Structures are given as structure tokens and as C-alpha cells.
Short mmCIF file of C-alpha atoms in Angstrom, two decimals:
data_model
loop_
_atom_site.label_atom_id
_atom_site.label_comp_id
_atom_site.label_asym_id
_atom_site.label_seq_id
_atom_site.Cartn_x
_atom_site.Cartn_y
_atom_site.Cartn_z
CA MET A 176 18.42 20.83 -41.09
CA LYS A 177 15.33 22.69 -39.91
CA LYS A 178 13.10 19.75 -40.89
CA ILE A 179 15.31 17.32 -38.99
CA ILE A 180 15.06 19.44 -35.80
CA ILE A 181 11.26 19.55 -36.14
CA LEU A 182 11.09 15.76 -36.59
CA ILE A 183 13.31 15.17 -33.53
CA THR A 184 11.15 17.53 -31.46
CA LEU A 185 7.94 15.76 -32.52
CA PHE A 186 9.48 12.36 -31.75
CA ILE A 187 10.54 13.42 -28.25
CA SER A 188 7.09 14.94 -27.63
CA SER A 189 5.34 11.75 -28.74
CA ILE A 190 7.45 9.73 -26.29
CA GLY A 191 6.45 12.09 -23.47
CA ILE A 192 2.78 11.84 -24.38
CA SER A 193 2.82 8.05 -24.63
CA GLN A 194 4.33 7.62 -21.16
CA GLU A 195 1.54 7.26 -18.61
CA ILE A 196 2.44 9.01 -15.35
CA ILE A 197 1.09 6.90 -12.49
CA PRO A 198 0.43 8.80 -9.23
CA THR A 199 2.78 7.85 -6.40
CA LYS A 200 1.19 5.94 -3.52
CA LYS A 201 1.70 7.61 -0.14
CA THR A 202 0.72 6.34 3.31
CA GLN A 203 -0.79 8.41 6.12
CA LYS A 204 -0.08 6.92 9.54
CA GLY A 205 -2.96 6.98 12.00
CA PHE A 206 -4.73 5.09 14.75
CA ALA A 207 -8.23 4.46 16.05
CA ALA A 208 -8.85 4.59 19.80
CA LEU A 209 -11.54 3.49 22.25
CA ASP A 210 -11.33 5.05 25.71
CA PHE A 211 -13.31 4.86 28.94
CA LEU A 212 -13.57 7.13 32.00
CA SER A 213 -15.97 7.34 34.94
CA ILE A 214 -17.08 10.92 35.67
CA ASP A 215 -18.09 11.98 39.17
CA MET A 216 -21.41 13.77 38.64
CA PRO A 217 -22.48 16.77 40.77
CA SER A 218 -25.33 16.36 43.25
CA ASN A 219 -28.64 18.11 42.55
CA THR A 220 -32.22 18.10 43.79
CA ILE A 221 -33.31 15.47 41.21
CA PHE A 222 -30.32 13.16 41.75
CA PRO A 223 -28.91 14.06 45.20
CA ASN A 224 -26.43 11.17 45.15
CA GLU A 225 -26.08 10.60 41.44
CA ALA A 226 -24.01 7.62 40.29
CA ASN A 227 -20.93 8.24 38.16
CA MET A 228 -21.46 8.63 34.43
CA SER A 229 -19.34 6.18 32.43
CA PHE A 230 -18.10 7.99 29.35
CA THR A 231 -16.89 5.99 26.33
CA GLY A 232 -15.26 7.53 23.28
CA ILE A 233 -14.42 6.52 19.69
CA HIS A 234 -11.58 8.48 18.06
CA TYR A 235 -9.51 8.60 14.88
CA ASN A 236 -6.16 10.42 14.88
CA LEU A 237 -3.60 11.23 12.18
CA LYS A 238 0.02 10.76 13.29
CA LEU A 239 2.34 13.67 12.48
CA SER A 240 5.71 12.36 13.71
CA ASP A 241 5.41 12.24 17.54
CA PHE A 242 2.32 14.47 17.48
CA TYR A 243 -1.22 13.47 16.52
CA THR A 244 -4.54 15.16 15.86
CA GLY A 245 -8.05 14.00 15.03
CA ILE A 246 -11.66 13.87 16.17
CA GLY A 247 -13.63 11.90 18.73
CA ILE A 248 -17.20 11.35 19.88
CA TYR A 249 -18.24 10.37 23.42
CA GLY A 250 -21.42 8.85 24.80
CA SER A 251 -22.76 7.89 28.22
CA VAL A 252 -23.09 4.11 28.82
CA THR A 253 -23.84 3.81 32.57
CA GLY A 254 -25.34 6.06 35.22
CA LYS A 255 -28.48 8.18 34.83
CA ARG A 256 -27.69 10.13 31.64
CA GLY A 257 -28.48 7.93 28.65
CA GLY A 258 -28.44 10.18 25.58
CA PHE A 259 -25.50 12.33 26.74
CA PHE A 260 -23.21 12.76 23.67
CA THR A 261 -20.30 15.01 22.72
CA LEU A 262 -18.10 15.72 19.70
CA GLY A 263 -14.62 17.19 19.82
CA VAL A 264 -11.14 17.59 18.39
CA ASN A 265 -8.02 15.80 19.70
CA ALA A 266 -4.41 16.94 19.86
CA GLY A 267 -1.66 14.99 21.55
CA TYR A 268 1.93 13.79 21.82
CA LYS A 269 3.22 10.20 21.91
CA LYS A 270 6.84 9.40 22.73
CA LEU A 271 8.56 6.06 23.30
CA LEU A 272 10.23 5.78 26.70
CA SER A 273 11.55 2.28 25.94
CA LYS A 274 10.98 -0.37 23.27
CA LYS A 275 7.44 -1.08 24.48
CA ILE A 276 6.49 1.68 26.93
CA PHE A 277 5.43 5.14 25.75
CA LEU A 278 4.09 8.45 27.02
CA ASP A 279 0.74 9.69 25.68
CA THR A 280 -0.41 13.14 26.72
CA GLY A 281 -3.08 15.12 24.96
CA PHE A 282 -6.07 17.43 24.96
CA HIS A 283 -9.66 17.11 23.77
CA PHE A 284 -11.93 20.12 23.23
CA GLY A 285 -15.54 19.72 22.25
CA GLY A 286 -19.21 20.34 22.81
CA GLY A 287 -22.33 18.42 23.70
CA GLY A 288 -24.44 17.15 26.55
CA GLY A 289 -28.00 15.96 26.99
CA ALA A 290 -30.29 13.87 29.20
CA GLY A 291 -31.00 16.83 31.48
CA ALA A 292 -27.39 16.93 32.69
CA PRO A 293 -25.89 20.20 34.01
CA ASP A 294 -23.84 20.75 30.84
CA GLY A 295 -24.36 24.53 30.45
CA GLY A 296 -23.62 25.64 26.91
CA GLY A 297 -21.93 22.31 26.15
CA ALA A 298 -18.30 23.42 25.78
CA PHE A 299 -15.83 21.22 27.65
CA ILE A 300 -12.15 20.29 27.90
CA LEU A 301 -10.71 16.83 28.55
CA PRO A 302 -6.90 16.69 28.95
CA HIS A 303 -5.10 13.42 29.78
CA PHE A 304 -1.66 12.19 30.83
CA ASN A 305 -1.17 8.46 30.19
CA ILE A 306 1.47 5.75 30.11
CA GLY A 307 1.04 3.11 27.40
CA TYR A 308 2.30 -0.35 26.50
CA GLN A 309 2.78 -1.41 22.88
CA PHE A 310 1.73 -4.95 21.92
CA GLU A 311 2.31 -6.42 18.46
CA LYS A 312 -0.93 -5.18 16.84
CA PHE A 313 -2.40 -2.77 19.40
CA SER A 314 -1.54 -0.76 22.49
CA ILE A 315 -3.21 0.08 25.78
CA THR A 316 -2.82 3.27 27.82
CA SER A 317 -4.02 4.46 31.20
CA GLY A 318 -3.56 7.47 33.42
CA TRP A 319 -5.06 10.72 34.73
CA SER A 320 -7.72 12.79 32.99
CA TYR A 321 -9.84 15.82 33.85
CA VAL A 322 -13.19 16.95 32.43
CA ASN A 323 -14.70 20.42 32.79
CA PHE A 324 -17.90 21.70 31.16
CA PHE A 325 -16.73 25.26 31.64
CA ASP A 326 -19.46 27.27 29.84
CA GLY A 327 -21.91 27.42 32.73
CA GLY A 328 -21.91 23.67 33.38
CA ASP A 329 -21.44 21.97 36.74
CA ILE A 330 -19.67 18.80 35.53
CA LYS A 331 -16.06 18.89 36.74
CA SER A 332 -14.15 15.75 37.60
CA HIS A 333 -10.67 14.22 37.95
CA GLN A 334 -10.55 10.51 37.11
CA LEU A 335 -8.52 7.61 35.76
CA ASN A 336 -8.97 6.63 32.10
CA VAL A 337 -8.06 3.57 30.07
CA ALA A 338 -7.78 3.35 26.27
CA LEU A 339 -7.20 0.83 23.48
CA GLN A 340 -5.33 2.07 20.38
CA ILE A 341 -5.23 0.22 17.05
CA PRO A 342 -3.06 1.31 14.05
CA PHE A 343 -5.23 2.44 11.15
CA ASP A 344 -3.17 3.76 8.22
CA PHE A 345 -4.51 4.67 4.77
CA ASP A 346 -3.02 5.19 1.31
CA TYR A 347 -3.52 8.31 -0.77
CA THR A 348 -1.95 10.39 -3.52
CA ASN A 349 -1.69 14.00 -4.67
CA ASN A 350 -5.09 15.70 -5.13
CA LYS A 351 -4.23 16.89 -8.65
CA PHE A 352 -4.94 13.33 -9.84
CA THR A 353 -8.58 13.37 -8.66
CA GLU A 354 -11.01 11.95 -11.25
CA ARG A 355 -8.19 10.61 -13.46
CA GLU A 356 -8.64 7.06 -14.74
CA TYR A 357 -5.92 4.46 -15.42
CA SER A 358 -5.81 0.93 -16.76
CA LEU A 359 -5.24 -1.90 -14.31
CA GLY A 360 -2.38 -3.06 -16.50
CA ALA A 361 -0.48 0.18 -15.87
CA LEU A 362 -1.32 0.28 -12.14
CA LYS A 363 -0.18 -3.31 -11.59
CA LYS A 364 3.39 -2.26 -12.35
CA THR A 365 3.37 0.12 -9.35
CA ASP A 366 2.94 0.11 -5.57
CA TRP A 367 -0.84 0.11 -6.09
CA ASN A 368 -0.61 -3.59 -6.99
CA LYS A 369 -1.99 -5.01 -3.73
CA LYS A 370 -5.25 -6.45 -2.45
CA PRO A 371 -7.96 -3.73 -2.31
CA ASN A 372 -9.75 -2.66 0.85
CA ARG A 373 -13.47 -3.39 0.64
CA LEU A 374 -15.86 -0.79 2.09
CA SER A 375 -19.53 0.06 1.97
CA LEU A 376 -21.47 3.20 2.89
CA MET A 377 -25.22 3.24 3.46
CA MET A 378 -27.69 6.08 4.00
CA HIS A 379 -30.79 4.68 5.68
CA LEU A 380 -34.11 5.26 7.39
CA ASN A 381 -34.81 3.15 10.46
CA ASN A 382 -37.90 2.76 12.66
CA LEU A 383 -38.12 1.80 16.33
CA SER A 384 -41.46 0.08 16.99
CA ILE A 385 -42.23 0.19 20.71
CA ASN A 386 -44.63 -2.17 22.48
CA GLY A 387 -44.92 -2.91 26.18
CA LYS A 388 -44.11 -0.93 29.28
CA GLN A 389 -41.49 1.45 27.86
CA LYS A 390 -41.92 5.05 29.00
CA LEU A 391 -40.37 8.45 28.54
CA THR A 392 -38.38 9.86 31.43
CA ASP A 393 -41.43 11.97 32.42
CA GLY A 394 -43.56 8.80 32.75
CA THR A 395 -45.45 9.10 29.43
CA SER A 396 -46.09 5.69 27.85
CA LEU A 397 -44.37 4.86 24.55
CA ASN A 398 -46.52 1.78 23.90
CA GLY A 399 -47.55 1.64 20.24
CA LYS A 400 -45.35 4.56 19.15
CA THR A 401 -42.88 4.45 16.27
CA ILE A 402 -39.72 6.54 16.46
CA ARG A 403 -38.42 7.33 12.98
CA LEU A 404 -34.65 7.68 12.53
CA ALA A 405 -32.29 8.74 9.75
CA GLY A 406 -28.59 7.99 9.64
CA PHE A 407 -25.63 6.28 8.00
CA GLU A 408 -23.61 3.08 8.30
CA LEU A 409 -19.95 2.50 7.34
CA ILE A 410 -18.64 -1.08 6.92
CA SER A 411 -15.00 -2.15 6.59
CA TYR A 412 -14.34 -5.77 5.58
CA LEU A 413 -11.72 -7.87 7.40
CA ASN A 414 -11.93 -10.62 4.75
CA ASP A 415 -14.48 -11.93 2.26
CA ASN A 416 -17.19 -12.44 4.88
CA TRP A 417 -16.38 -10.85 8.26
CA PHE A 418 -16.62 -7.09 8.76
CA THR A 419 -16.76 -4.30 11.32
CA PHE A 420 -19.26 -1.44 11.19
CA LEU A 421 -20.01 1.99 12.62
CA ARG A 422 -23.61 3.22 12.62
CA ALA A 423 -25.24 6.47 13.79
CA ASP A 424 -28.90 7.59 13.80
CA GLY A 425 -31.00 10.55 14.91
CA ALA A 426 -34.78 10.86 15.41
CA TYR A 427 -36.78 13.13 13.11
CA HIS A 428 -40.38 12.01 13.88
CA GLY A 429 -42.44 10.23 16.50
CA ILE A 430 -41.20 11.88 19.71
CA LYS A 431 -39.88 15.29 20.66
CA ALA A 432 -36.51 15.97 19.06
CA GLY A 433 -33.27 14.86 20.68
CA TYR A 434 -32.93 11.06 20.44
CA MET A 435 -29.75 9.65 18.84
CA ASP A 436 -27.68 6.48 18.98
CA ILE A 437 -24.22 5.32 17.86
CA PHE A 438 -23.12 1.69 17.46
CA PHE A 439 -19.85 -0.12 16.80
CA GLY A 440 -19.81 -3.84 16.05
CA GLY A 441 -19.19 -6.70 13.66
CA GLY A 442 -21.00 -9.07 11.39
CA TYR A 443 -21.01 -11.75 8.71
CA HIS A 444 -21.71 -11.24 4.99
CA LEU A 445 -23.09 -13.96 2.70
CA SER A 446 -23.48 -13.43 -1.06
CA PHE A 447 -25.41 -15.53 -3.58
CA ASN A 448 -27.32 -15.14 -6.86
CA LYS A 449 -24.03 -14.33 -8.63
CA ASN A 450 -23.24 -11.71 -5.97
CA ARG A 451 -26.42 -9.77 -6.76
CA THR A 452 -28.05 -10.63 -3.42
CA ASN A 453 -26.45 -10.36 0.04
CA ILE A 454 -27.50 -11.31 3.55
CA GLN A 455 -25.78 -9.61 6.51
CA ALA A 456 -26.05 -10.50 10.19
CA LYS A 457 -24.78 -7.82 12.61
CA PHE A 458 -24.32 -7.33 16.32
CA GLY A 459 -23.44 -3.91 17.71
CA ILE A 460 -22.93 -2.27 21.08
CA GLY A 461 -23.18 1.43 21.69
CA ALA A 462 -24.87 4.36 23.34
CA GLY A 463 -28.25 5.96 22.82
CA GLY A 464 -30.94 8.13 24.34
CA GLY A 465 -32.28 11.67 24.47
CA GLY A 466 -35.61 13.10 23.42
CA GLY A 467 -37.04 11.95 26.72
CA VAL A 468 -36.41 8.25 25.93
CA ASP A 469 -35.42 6.37 29.10
CA THR A 470 -32.37 4.26 28.26
CA LYS A 471 -31.01 4.43 31.86
CA GLY A 472 -27.24 4.93 31.54
CA GLY A 473 -27.37 4.77 27.73
CA PHE A 474 -25.70 1.41 26.99
CA LEU A 475 -27.54 -0.39 24.15
CA ILE A 476 -27.15 -3.61 22.17
CA TYR A 477 -28.25 -3.99 18.55
CA PRO A 478 -28.68 -7.40 16.80
CA ASP A 479 -29.86 -7.07 13.21
CA ILE A 480 -30.23 -9.01 9.96
CA SER A 481 -30.60 -7.45 6.52
CA ILE A 482 -31.05 -8.52 2.91
CA GLU A 483 -29.63 -6.53 -0.01
CA GLN A 484 -30.44 -6.59 -3.70
CA LYS A 485 -28.28 -5.09 -6.43
CA LEU A 486 -29.83 -2.23 -8.41
CA PHE A 487 -26.91 -1.41 -10.74
CA ASN A 488 -23.12 -1.28 -10.66
CA ASN A 489 -22.10 -1.13 -6.96
CA ILE A 490 -25.42 0.23 -5.64
CA TYR A 491 -27.75 -1.98 -3.58
CA VAL A 492 -31.07 -1.50 -1.79
CA SER A 493 -31.12 -2.89 1.76
CA LEU A 494 -33.98 -3.97 4.06
CA ASN A 495 -33.24 -4.67 7.72
CA LYS A 496 -35.03 -6.15 10.74
CA GLY A 497 -33.65 -6.33 14.28
CA TYR A 498 -33.88 -5.25 17.89
CA LEU A 499 -32.51 -2.35 19.91
CA MET A 500 -32.48 -2.60 23.72
CA THR A 501 -30.73 -2.08 27.01
CA PRO A 502 -29.13 -5.32 28.27
CA ASP A 503 -31.84 -5.70 30.96
CA SER A 504 -34.65 -4.85 28.46
CA HIS A 505 -35.62 -1.74 30.45
CA PHE A 506 -35.81 -0.12 27.00
CA TYR A 507 -36.75 -2.60 24.25
CA THR A 508 -37.82 -2.05 20.64
CA SER A 509 -38.01 -3.96 17.39
CA THR A 510 -36.45 -2.22 14.41
CA PHE A 511 -37.15 -2.22 10.69
CA GLY A 512 -35.79 0.01 7.96
CA ALA A 513 -34.44 0.49 4.46
CA GLY A 514 -31.38 2.08 2.91
CA ILE A 515 -29.31 2.65 -0.20
CA LYS A 516 -25.81 1.14 -0.01
CA TYR A 517 -22.72 1.78 -2.12
CA TYR A 518 -19.86 -0.75 -2.27
CA MET A 519 -16.31 0.08 -3.29
CA ASN A 520 -12.89 -1.57 -3.48
CA THR A 521 -10.13 0.93 -2.76
CA ASN A 522 -6.36 1.42 -2.88
CA GLY A 523 -5.49 -1.87 -4.58
CA VAL A 524 -5.74 -3.49 -8.04
CA LYS A 525 -4.81 -7.15 -7.43
CA THR A 526 -7.90 -8.66 -9.12
CA ASN A 527 -6.38 -9.51 -12.55
CA GLY A 528 -9.22 -7.57 -14.22
CA VAL A 529 -11.11 -10.75 -15.18
CA LYS A 530 -14.84 -11.43 -15.11
CA THR A 531 -15.86 -12.49 -11.63
CA ASN A 532 -19.66 -12.98 -11.60
CA GLY A 533 -19.55 -13.06 -7.82
CA VAL A 534 -16.59 -15.45 -7.61
CA LYS A 535 -13.54 -14.51 -5.54
CA THR A 536 -10.56 -13.26 -7.52
CA ASN A 537 -7.25 -13.35 -5.67
CA GLY A 538 -9.17 -13.30 -2.39
CA VAL A 539 -11.23 -10.24 -3.30
CA LYS A 540 -14.98 -10.55 -3.73
CA THR A 541 -16.01 -7.88 -6.23
CA ASN A 542 -19.42 -6.38 -6.93
CA ASP A 543 -18.91 -5.53 -10.59
CA ASN A 544 -18.81 -8.24 -13.27
CA SER A 545 -15.29 -7.18 -14.20
CA TYR A 546 -12.65 -4.54 -13.58
CA SER A 547 -10.36 -3.18 -16.26
CA ASN A 548 -9.77 0.36 -14.95
CA ALA A 549 -9.44 2.30 -11.72
CA LYS A 550 -10.11 5.95 -10.95
CA PHE A 551 -8.66 8.28 -8.34
CA LYS A 552 -11.43 9.81 -6.22
CA GLY A 553 -11.42 12.66 -3.72
CA PHE A 554 -12.56 12.56 -0.11
CA GLU A 555 -12.92 15.51 2.24
CA THR A 556 -13.39 16.04 5.98
CA ILE A 557 -14.28 19.42 7.45
CA LEU A 558 -14.02 20.57 11.07
CA LYS A 559 -15.82 23.86 11.65
CA HIS A 560 -17.60 26.19 14.04
CA ASP A 561 -21.25 27.04 13.30
CA ILE A 562 -23.15 30.06 14.63
CA TYR A 563 -26.98 30.27 14.42
CA PHE A 564 -28.15 33.83 15.02
CA HIS A 565 -31.13 34.35 17.34
CA ALA A 566 -31.93 30.63 17.62
CA ASP A 567 -35.50 30.15 18.92
CA ARG A 568 -35.95 28.18 22.15
CA GLN A 569 -38.97 26.34 23.47
CA THR A 570 -38.96 28.27 26.76
CA ASN A 571 -35.66 30.11 27.32
CA PRO A 572 -34.87 33.59 25.90
CA ILE A 573 -33.69 33.69 22.28
CA GLU A 574 -29.91 33.90 21.85
CA ASN A 575 -27.17 32.82 19.44
CA LEU A 576 -26.30 29.12 19.25
CA HIS A 577 -22.72 27.92 18.67
CA GLN A 578 -21.75 24.40 17.53
CA ILE A 579 -18.69 22.31 16.82
CA SER A 580 -19.39 20.55 13.52
CA PHE A 581 -17.81 17.73 11.50
CA GLN A 582 -18.67 17.09 7.83
CA MET A 583 -17.59 14.43 5.31
CA ASN A 584 -17.89 14.98 1.54
CA PHE A 585 -17.96 12.10 -0.97
CA PRO A 586 -17.49 13.42 -4.54
CA ILE A 587 -19.55 11.58 -7.16
CA SER A 588 -18.06 13.68 -9.97
CA LYS A 589 -15.55 16.49 -10.27
CA ASN A 590 -18.08 19.13 -9.15
CA ILE A 591 -20.89 17.26 -7.32
CA TYR A 592 -20.63 15.64 -3.89
CA LEU A 593 -22.71 13.88 -1.26
CA ALA A 594 -22.31 15.13 2.31
CA GLY A 595 -22.92 13.96 5.85
CA GLN A 596 -22.61 16.22 8.88
CA THR A 597 -22.92 16.00 12.66
CA SER A 598 -22.87 18.99 15.03
CA PHE A 599 -23.03 19.51 18.80
CA ALA A 600 -23.68 22.73 20.74
CA ASN A 601 -20.73 24.19 22.63
CA PHE A 602 -21.80 27.75 23.52
CA GLY A 603 -25.18 29.46 23.81
CA ASN A 604 -26.93 27.72 26.72
CA ALA A 605 -28.02 24.68 24.67
CA GLY A 606 -25.53 21.94 25.56
CA ALA A 607 -27.86 19.06 24.66
CA TYR A 608 -28.52 20.26 21.08
CA ALA A 609 -27.15 18.03 18.27
CA GLU A 610 -27.64 17.43 14.55
CA GLY A 611 -27.20 14.54 12.13
CA ILE A 612 -27.89 15.65 8.56
CA VAL A 613 -27.11 14.56 4.98
CA GLY A 614 -27.44 16.05 1.51
CA PHE A 615 -25.55 17.11 -1.59
CA GLY A 616 -23.53 20.01 -2.90
CA VAL A 617 -21.83 21.49 -5.96
CA LYS A 618 -18.31 22.87 -6.06
CA SER A 619 -16.73 25.12 -8.70
CA ASN A 620 -13.42 24.59 -10.45
CA SER A 621 -10.44 26.36 -8.90
CA PHE A 622 -9.66 29.93 -9.89
CA LEU A 623 -7.46 32.84 -8.74
CA ASN A 624 -4.22 30.96 -9.27
CA LYS A 625 -6.01 27.69 -8.35
CA LYS A 626 -6.40 28.83 -4.75
CA VAL A 627 -10.17 29.48 -4.52
CA ASN A 628 -13.32 27.39 -4.98
CA LEU A 629 -16.98 28.27 -4.46
CA PHE A 630 -19.64 25.81 -3.29
CA ALA A 631 -23.35 25.50 -2.52
CA GLN A 632 -25.02 22.69 -0.57
CA VAL A 633 -28.36 21.63 0.94
CA LEU A 634 -28.47 19.31 3.96
CA THR A 635 -31.45 17.88 5.85
CA GLY A 636 -32.02 15.47 8.69
CA ALA A 637 -32.52 15.13 12.43
CA ALA A 638 -31.81 17.77 15.09
CA GLY A 639 -32.95 18.52 18.61
CA GLY A 640 -32.28 18.88 22.31
CA GLY A 641 -30.99 21.79 24.36
CA ASN A 642 -34.42 23.46 24.47
CA ILE A 643 -34.00 24.52 20.80
CA SER A 644 -37.38 24.65 19.04
CA THR A 645 -37.05 21.98 16.32
CA GLY A 646 -40.45 20.31 16.73
CA GLN A 647 -40.03 16.57 16.15
CA GLY A 648 -36.54 17.11 14.80
CA LEU A 649 -36.51 17.60 11.01
CA ILE A 650 -34.41 20.54 9.75
CA VAL A 651 -33.27 21.87 6.36
CA LYS A 652 -29.96 23.72 6.05
CA PRO A 653 -28.89 25.36 2.72
CA SER A 654 -25.61 27.30 2.51
CA ILE A 655 -23.09 28.84 0.11
CA GLY A 656 -19.41 29.46 0.72
CA THR A 657 -15.80 29.41 -0.38
CA TYR A 658 -12.53 27.52 0.05
CA TYR A 659 -9.03 29.00 0.16
CA LYS A 660 -6.28 26.46 -0.51
CA LEU A 661 -3.34 26.41 1.94
CA ASN A 662 -1.56 23.35 0.53
CA ASP A 663 -2.38 20.11 -1.29
CA GLN A 664 -4.44 18.75 1.61
CA LEU A 665 -5.56 21.69 3.75
CA SER A 666 -7.93 24.57 2.93
CA LEU A 667 -9.69 27.27 4.91
CA ARG A 668 -13.47 27.09 4.49
CA GLY A 669 -16.28 29.50 5.30
CA SER A 670 -19.96 29.81 4.43
CA LEU A 671 -23.25 31.49 5.20
CA GLY A 672 -26.74 30.06 5.01
CA TYR A 673 -30.02 29.41 6.78
CA VAL A 674 -31.47 26.72 9.03
CA LYS A 675 -35.20 25.99 9.23
CA ALA A 676 -37.01 23.44 11.42
CA ARG A 677 -40.14 21.72 10.16
CA GLY A 678 -42.71 21.86 12.96
CA GLY A 679 -40.56 24.07 15.17
CA LYS A 680 -39.80 27.77 15.50
CA LEU A 681 -36.08 27.53 14.71
CA SER A 682 -35.54 29.73 11.63
CA SER A 683 -32.14 31.41 11.70
CA PRO A 684 -29.40 32.75 9.46
CA LEU A 685 -26.05 31.09 10.03
CA ILE A 686 -22.33 31.43 9.37
CA ASN A 687 -19.52 28.94 9.83
CA PHE A 688 -15.77 28.79 9.42
CA GLY A 689 -13.25 26.00 9.68
CA ILE A 690 -10.58 23.89 8.02
CA SER A 691 -10.86 21.21 5.34
CA TYR A 692 -8.63 18.13 5.02
CA HIS A 693 -8.84 16.42 1.64
CA PHE A 694 -7.02 13.50 0.03
CA THR A 695 -7.30 11.28 -3.05
CA TYR A 696 -7.65 7.49 -3.01
CA LEU A 697 -7.80 4.82 -5.72
CA LYS A 698 -11.17 3.17 -6.48
CA LEU A 699 -11.71 0.16 -8.75
#
């Protein structure tokens, strides 16, 4: 009898082991938004009757029932303040008033400035009260808004705003499945059996080669100079060939620190040589300026063509050539650069797992020769507040510098991740200061009842503006810190470290604290 019980127990256990538990697919509702407002600028001795500054923002918000929250970045596109940028956090409430009409009221808090504007320390608020209309695939809203750079700034304005909102949901699963691998055969029997989303992420160096009559805002000629930039580009494919992209860069050499630009646009992708070589044509519009570069109101256009060659797996090297200019060519440069790009197909397995060799499979153009498995990968966003102690200035007295900061982590293994971070000053009399930095980090396994993780990271890149002494803009920023898990997706995060400018006097200890949002997606 005892032997029979043991055999039954082993049989039941073997059944449990053989059953492959597939993570449940969940969907996070969200929306992207583009908004526009015209800010009435204060008069001063330099611009006694200054034109309004047109402020354009790009946002992404998570929907939490009728409430939403997310982040947004603004830039000047007309007026006299090209190079004026801000970063902030959104919180709002949307409620249907009828089948098509809805109320949208919310609040944006952030930091930033630039282009010699009276932005004080950079901290500002931007509440709005809008009425919206829902179309089939997008919505538009308009109403009242108010902006106030309250930390010693003089920019205060009531104005109308208008916004376009586009649904942008994403699939995810429980974070405990991160780094687990499953066969496509098993996944095809679940809700993951759909066409994948195709994305690419590139870290790049770009160069602006200036010839002609372009000058800095102080009248210094830029003829013959090369402004060196570092940044990233994110592409999302609409189908096999057409895509949209978001690109951001910051200067680290060639002029005094402070120049940055951000572009949003579209393009066409052509593959050949068995999908080992790609050509991409892009056209973007956006905002740029700072570092004394005269881009007038800040509105820029960016046509570009690039060629990519596969190195291994989904990793390509990219070379690009294009132009960056104001529409009237007041500021005009040719561009050339290089980058490392990573392609991925996410949250879908409908490829049949056959060899593709660059040929479309069920409408999906893959970059590997074949797919037979898929792995769940983690992704993390961090919103935090940074404090640099005794931050050196070029002329002003030394004082602490505060920043609002946003970081994205891309794990490449269970304990190693790549990171990208942007930060904008919000207190400390340095409203124009901003950073765009990248690097890598290591993260420990969880301990103390799986609530705590330790990490260490090193980031480097471009920084400048706000009279902070960063030389031509290159900084290095190592730090160590800890996470405390609140639930499956949210953790508290804090760290301490050091920031050092190459060629500048900035050399300060730092601390930061914030909140981390992490989720797990499926990657072929």
C-alpha cells in the first residue's frame, strides 16, 4: 500500500512538472498626446516687446480607469527662445460627458528652461481644463491652461491650448516571468499568438557640420565648426516598410554646453541582401537650440538617409547623412553620424517559427534567420528627483542644484542593464541646465523577503546650460543605490553618487530618490 501511494504521488508530480505554465497576457491602456500653447512672454530690456513663445509637448500617459498619469517634454518652436526645453510629470482626469464628448482636466509639474529666458530655477506648473471630442482612432481637446515658472521666474501666462490624443496600449505580464524562455509552439496556443510589434533602438553619435553665415546668438561665427552630439533614436514600425521615430540629441563638444534637439517623424525602410542590409529614409520635425546656437524660435526640420549593416543576431551598425535646419535656413547644417541599432519583435509569436532569410512571414519581416523560442524581458522607467550638492557655476555663487529626472533601463540579462537618462533643472537658480546621458548598470537578486535589490551604474553623456560649469558638455555620473518593492510593478528607488564634468568645474556628490515602474514583455 505504501508503495502504491508513493507511485501515485510521483505520477501526479510528473504531470505537474510536464505542464508548461504560460504567463497570462495583460494589457495596459494608455495614450500618446501632442499639445500646443502660445505663452505670453514678459517684457525685458533685451526683448521689450517679445513675441509669444509657442510651446509644443509630447506626452505618454497610462490610463488608470478615469484617471491618468505619465510624463511629457516641451520645447519652444516659435518666438525668440529656440532651445527652451522642459520635462515634467502629468496627472489628470478624463470623463465622458456623452458618447463622443469628454472632459479632460489635469496638471503638469516639471522643470527646465533655456535660451536666456527668465525661467528662474526652472520649476513650473501647467494645469489645464479642456473639452474633447472622440473620433474613431484619435481625439482632440482644447481649453484653458496656465503656466507659471514659480521658482524665481517671470514667465506667467493664461492661454488656450489644443491637443491631439492617440490610443497607445501595450501588453505585458507578471514580472516574476522575466528572463523565462518558452517555445513558440506553446505560446501559439495562448493570447500571445498575434502579429508582433517591430521596434528598434539606436544609440548614436551625430555631427553638425556648419558652413556659411550661421552665428551664435552673441554674433560669433560658426562657419567651419563641427558640433558633436550624442543621443538615441526609437523606431516603431507601422507595417513592413513605414515607421515612426522619436530622436533626441545633446551636444558634448564643439561649442559651449547646452545645445539639444528632439525630433518626431516618419520614414521608409528598405531591406535587401537577405535582410542583412537596410536603407532608411527619414523626415522629422522638432525643436532645438541652446548653447548659444541661434535657431530663432526653435522649430527645426530634419531629412536624413542612413544605411545599416548587420553585425550579428539583431544588432546592426548604422551610418547616416542628412541636414538639420530651420525652415527658412536661418540655421542650416549638414549632418553625418554613426550608431549601433538593436531590432526586436515583441508581444506576438505569429511567425510560424520557420526560416525567413529576410522574407516576410505572415506579414512580419524578421531579422533573425528563424525563430523557435521567445523570452520574457523586463523594462523599467524611473521618475526621480536629483540633488547635486554645491554645484559649481561659471559666474554665479555655488549652490545646490535640483533636477527632475527620467531614466529607462533595458535589461540585457537578469542582472545587467543598459540605461538612458534625461534630466532638467527645477530648483537652484539654473533653469536652463539639462542632461542626456547613457550607460550601463548591474542589479542584485532580490533579498529580504524579495523586497530589496541593490544596484550600481555608470552614465555619461551631454550636459549644460543654466550657468553650470560643464565645459563643452561631457559629464560622467557613477552611482549606487537600492530598490524597495511596493508591488509587482512599483518600487521606491534611491541612490547616491558623484557627477564630474570633463573640461568644467562641476564636481559634486549627489543623491536622488524616486519611483520605478517596471513591466515584462515578450520578445522573439
